[in-house]
PDB file of C-alpha atoms in Angstrom:
ATOM      1  CA  LYS J  19       0.000   0.000   0.000  1.00 77.00           C
ATOM      2  CA  GLY J  20       3.048   2.230  -0.025  1.00 84.00           C
ATOM      3  CA  PHE J  21       3.417   3.097   3.662  1.00 89.00           C
ATOM      4  CA  SER J  22       6.863   3.589   5.132  1.00 90.00           C
ATOM      5  CA  GLN J  23       8.074   1.439   8.011  1.00 92.00           C
ATOM      6  CA  ALA J  24       7.952   4.521  10.253  1.00 92.00           C
ATOM      7  CA  ASP J  25       4.293   5.155   9.336  1.00 90.00           C
ATOM      8  CA  ILE J  26       3.392   1.577  10.193  1.00 90.00           C
ATOM      9  CA  VAL J  27       5.305   1.491  13.473  1.00 92.00           C
ATOM     10  CA  HIS J  28       4.359   4.963  14.727  1.00 92.00           C
ATOM     11  CA  TYR J  29       0.868   5.569  13.352  1.00 92.00           C
ATOM     12  CA  ILE J  30      -0.801   2.212  12.684  1.00 91.00           C
ATOM     13  CA  PHE J  31       0.368  -0.525  15.074  1.00 90.00           C
ATOM     14  CA  PRO J  32       0.109   1.405  18.380  1.00 92.00           C
ATOM     15  CA  ILE J  33      -3.624   1.901  17.829  1.00 93.00           C
ATOM     16  CA  ALA J  34      -4.332  -1.787  18.533  1.00 90.00           C
ATOM     17  CA  ALA J  35      -2.766  -1.780  21.999  1.00 87.00           C
ATOM     18  CA  TYR J  36      -4.948   1.050  23.250  1.00 90.00           C
ATOM     19  CA  ALA J  37      -8.071  -0.026  21.403  1.00 93.00           C
ATOM     20  CA  GLN J  38      -8.001  -3.568  22.775  1.00 89.00           C
ATOM     21  CA  PHE J  39      -8.031  -2.297  26.355  1.00 90.00           C
ATOM     22  CA  VAL J  40     -11.030  -0.107  25.578  1.00 92.00           C
ATOM     23  CA  PHE J  41     -12.921  -2.932  23.858  1.00 90.00           C
ATOM     24  CA  VAL J  42     -12.314  -5.470  26.622  1.00 87.00           C
ATOM     25  CA  VAL J  43     -13.886  -3.040  29.078  1.00 88.00           C
ATOM     26  CA  LEU J  44     -16.713  -2.024  26.714  1.00 88.00           C
ATOM     27  CA  GLN J  45     -17.582  -5.563  25.732  1.00 85.00           C
ATOM     28  CA  GLY J  46     -17.776  -6.522  29.379  1.00 82.00           C
ATOM     29  CA  TYR J  47     -20.514  -3.920  29.813  1.00 87.00           C
ATOM     30  CA  ILE J  48     -22.194  -4.978  26.585  1.00 87.00           C
ATOM     31  CA  CYS J  49     -22.280  -8.558  27.869  1.00 86.00           C
ATOM     32  CA  GLU J  50     -23.869  -7.491  31.121  1.00 84.00           C
ATOM     33  CA  PHE J  51     -26.526  -5.254  29.593  1.00 90.00           C
ATOM     34  CA  LEU J  52     -27.233  -6.795  26.174  1.00 89.00           C
ATOM     35  CA  GLY J  53     -25.899 -10.340  26.476  1.00 87.00           C
ATOM     36  CA  TYR J  54     -22.898 -12.289  25.304  1.00 87.00           C
ATOM     37  CA  LYS J  55     -24.280 -12.961  21.846  1.00 86.00           C
ATOM     38  CA  TYR J  56     -24.239  -9.274  20.913  1.00 87.00           C
ATOM     39  CA  ALA J  57     -20.637  -8.911  22.055  1.00 86.00           C
ATOM     40  CA  ILE J  58     -19.609 -11.978  20.053  1.00 88.00           C
ATOM     41  CA  ILE J  59     -21.425 -10.685  16.967  1.00 91.00           C
ATOM     42  CA  MET J  60     -19.676  -7.314  17.406  1.00 90.00           C
ATOM     43  CA  GLY J  61     -16.319  -9.096  17.594  1.00 90.00           C
ATOM     44  CA  ALA J  62     -17.014 -11.138  14.468  1.00 92.00           C
ATOM     45  CA  GLY J  63     -18.057  -7.943  12.708  1.00 94.00           C
ATOM     46  CA  GLY J  64     -14.813  -6.343  13.848  1.00 93.00           C
ATOM     47  CA  ARG J  65     -12.769  -9.147  12.319  1.00 92.00           C
ATOM     48  CA  PHE J  66     -14.703  -8.823   9.055  1.00 93.00           C
ATOM     49  CA  CYS J  67     -14.232  -5.042   9.076  1.00 95.00           C
ATOM     50  CA  THR J  68     -10.495  -5.610   9.579  1.00 94.00           C
ATOM     51  CA  ARG J  69     -10.304  -7.617   6.367  1.00 92.00           C
ATOM     52  CA  MET J  70     -12.307  -5.049   4.415  1.00 93.00           C
ATOM     53  CA  CYS J  71     -10.120  -2.171   5.618  1.00 93.00           C
ATOM     54  CA  MET J  72      -6.989  -4.088   4.678  1.00 91.00           C
ATOM     55  CA  LEU J  73      -8.329  -5.025   1.249  1.00 91.00           C
ATOM     56  CA  TYR J  74      -9.760  -1.686   0.214  1.00 93.00           C
ATOM     57  CA  GLY J  75      -7.906   0.790   2.423  1.00 93.00           C
ATOM     58  CA  THR J  76      -5.482   3.244   0.873  1.00 93.00           C
ATOM     59  CA  GLU J  77      -4.895   5.828   3.594  1.00 94.00           C
ATOM     60  CA  ILE J  78      -3.263   5.565   7.008  1.00 94.00           C
ATOM     61  CA  TRP J  79      -6.583   6.167   8.755  1.00 95.00           C
ATOM     62  CA  HIS J  80      -8.062   3.125   6.959  1.00 95.00           C
ATOM     63  CA  PHE J  81      -5.393   0.962   8.534  1.00 95.00           C
ATOM     64  CA  GLN J  82      -5.831   2.637  11.902  1.00 96.00           C
ATOM     65  CA  LEU J  83      -9.512   1.725  11.645  1.00 96.00           C
ATOM     66  CA  SER J  84      -8.395  -1.789  10.736  1.00 95.00           C
ATOM     67  CA  GLU J  85      -6.405  -1.995  13.983  1.00 95.00           C
ATOM     68  CA  ILE J  86      -9.403  -0.761  15.966  1.00 96.00           C
ATOM     69  CA  CYS J  87     -11.645  -3.375  14.365  1.00 95.00           C
ATOM     70  CA  TYR J  88      -9.043  -6.093  14.951  1.00 93.00           C
ATOM     71  CA  SER J  89      -8.918  -5.103  18.611  1.00 94.00           C
ATOM     72  CA  MET J  90     -12.672  -5.463  18.817  1.00 92.00           C
ATOM     73  CA  GLY J  91     -12.363  -8.995  17.438  1.00 90.00           C
ATOM     74  CA  SER J  92      -9.520  -9.859  19.802  1.00 89.00           C
ATOM     75  CA  ALA J  93     -11.529  -8.658  22.786  1.00 88.00           C
ATOM     76  CA  MET J  94     -14.314 -10.947  21.616  1.00 87.00           C
ATOM     77  CA  LEU J  95     -12.074 -13.971  22.158  1.00 84.00           C
ATOM     78  CA  ILE J  96     -11.735 -13.040  25.817  1.00 84.00           C
ATOM     79  CA  ILE J  97     -15.495 -12.536  26.120  1.00 84.00           C
ATOM     80  CA  PHE J  98     -16.117 -15.866  24.381  1.00 86.00           C
ATOM     81  CA  GLY J  99     -14.343 -17.680  27.221  1.00 84.00           C
ATOM     82  CA  GLY J 100     -16.723 -16.018  29.670  1.00 84.00           C
ATOM     83  CA  TYR J 101     -19.695 -17.005  27.527  1.00 87.00           C
ATOM     84  CA  ILE J 102     -18.582 -20.636  27.581  1.00 89.00           C
ATOM     85  CA  PHE J 103     -18.147 -20.387  31.350  1.00 86.00           C
ATOM     86  CA  ASN J 104     -21.794 -19.329  31.659  1.00 86.00           C
ATOM     87  CA  LEU J 105     -23.044 -22.107  29.377  1.00 89.00           C
ATOM     88  CA  VAL J 106     -21.364 -25.206  30.796  1.00 92.00           C
ATOM     89  CA  THR J 107     -21.218 -26.786  34.211  1.00 92.00           C
ATOM     90  CA  ARG J 108     -18.207 -26.316  36.421  1.00 90.00           C
ATOM     91  CA  GLU J 109     -17.133 -29.936  35.887  1.00 93.00           C
ATOM     92  CA  ASN J 110     -17.125 -29.589  32.093  1.00 93.00           C
ATOM     93  CA  TYR J 111     -15.649 -26.086  31.804  1.00 92.00           C
ATOM     94  CA  GLN J 112     -11.986 -27.089  31.610  1.00 92.00           C
ATOM     95  CA  ARG J 113     -12.654 -29.736  28.960  1.00 94.00           C
ATOM     96  CA  ILE J 114     -14.887 -27.465  26.871  1.00 94.00           C
ATOM     97  CA  ILE J 115     -12.518 -24.491  27.001  1.00 91.00           C
ATOM     98  CA  ALA J 116      -9.635 -26.809  26.051  1.00 94.00           C
ATOM     99  CA  LEU J 117     -11.630 -28.031  23.047  1.00 95.00           C
ATOM    100  CA  GLN J 118     -12.413 -24.452  22.074  1.00 91.00           C
ATOM    101  CA  GLN J 119      -8.755 -23.447  22.326  1.00 91.00           C
ATOM    102  CA  MET J 120      -7.751 -26.559  20.362  1.00 96.00           C
ATOM    103  CA  ALA J 121     -10.241 -25.682  17.614  1.00 95.00           C
ATOM    104  CA  THR J 122      -8.970 -22.095  17.477  1.00 90.00           C
ATOM    105  CA  LEU J 123      -5.337 -23.180  17.302  1.00 95.00           C
ATOM    106  CA  GLY J 124      -6.148 -25.878  14.742  1.00 97.00           C
ATOM    107  CA  GLY J 125      -7.949 -23.334  12.586  1.00 94.00           C
ATOM    108  CA  HIS J 126      -5.033 -20.900  12.703  1.00 92.00           C
ATOM    109  CA  VAL J 127      -2.460 -23.604  11.945  1.00 96.00           C
ATOM    110  CA  SER J 128      -4.455 -25.099   9.080  1.00 95.00           C
ATOM    111  CA  ALA J 129      -5.101 -21.617   7.648  1.00 93.00           C
ATOM    112  CA  GLY J 130      -1.353 -21.005   7.749  1.00 94.00           C
ATOM    113  CA  TYR J 131      -0.642 -24.239   5.892  1.00 96.00           C
ATOM    114  CA  VAL J 132      -3.323 -23.558   3.286  1.00 94.00           C
ATOM    115  CA  GLY J 133      -1.936 -20.046   2.814  1.00 94.00           C
ATOM    116  CA  ASP J 134       1.608 -21.383   2.392  1.00 95.00           C
ATOM    117  CA  ILE J 135       0.435 -23.941  -0.159  1.00 96.00           C
ATOM    118  CA  LEU J 136      -1.531 -21.340  -2.104  1.00 95.00           C
ATOM    119  CA  ILE J 137       1.436 -18.968  -2.185  1.00 94.00           C
ATOM    120  CA  ASN J 138       4.263 -21.447  -2.794  1.00 95.00           C
ATOM    121  CA  VAL J 139       2.561 -24.040  -4.999  1.00 96.00           C
ATOM    122  CA  PHE J 140      -0.115 -22.057  -6.817  1.00 95.00           C
ATOM    123  CA  ASN J 141       1.652 -18.639  -6.775  1.00 94.00           C
ATOM    124  CA  CYS J 142      -1.425 -16.864  -5.377  1.00 93.00           C
ATOM    125  CA  ASP J 143      -1.243 -13.188  -4.572  1.00 91.00           C
ATOM    126  CA  LEU J 144      -1.664 -12.082  -0.957  1.00 87.00           C
ATOM    127  CA  THR J 145      -4.795 -10.203  -1.981  1.00 87.00           C
ATOM    128  CA  VAL J 146      -6.385 -13.525  -2.948  1.00 90.00           C
ATOM    129  CA  LEU J 147      -5.636 -14.844   0.538  1.00 90.00           C
ATOM    130  CA  MET J 148      -7.288 -11.779   2.054  1.00 85.00           C
ATOM    131  CA  TYR J 149     -10.428 -12.424  -0.016  1.00 86.00           C
ATOM    132  CA  ILE J 150     -10.447 -16.058   1.114  1.00 87.00           C
ATOM    133  CA  SER J 151     -10.067 -15.115   4.778  1.00 82.00           C
ATOM    134  CA  ALA J 152     -12.794 -12.469   4.591  1.00 71.00           C
TER     135      ALA J 152
END
């Protein structure tokens, strides 16, 4: 997209650190007043918005918005653990959360392998991978 390393380090990446703190606190309140499902839907929407900003963004503020949306999605993962805690019994919580973490890790690892295969074997462009992940 033509940004310098200094632009990325000083103007884009720091946004996520501050935004995630804000969203963890906000989504906690959203869970209490509206329910966990709304917070999870907001987080999924944030992850989708991240992809759209990265695909179609051209300005620094587009990528700052991308970091804010990514932080919303990351905060959702924390809230999701609390949602599982409310759904399952105390005896099953550790097993269920372990399965959820295993599924998340398995999805990230398999996505990495599929991405590597698409790039190295089929010479796909990174933009194609962004469309697939969106």
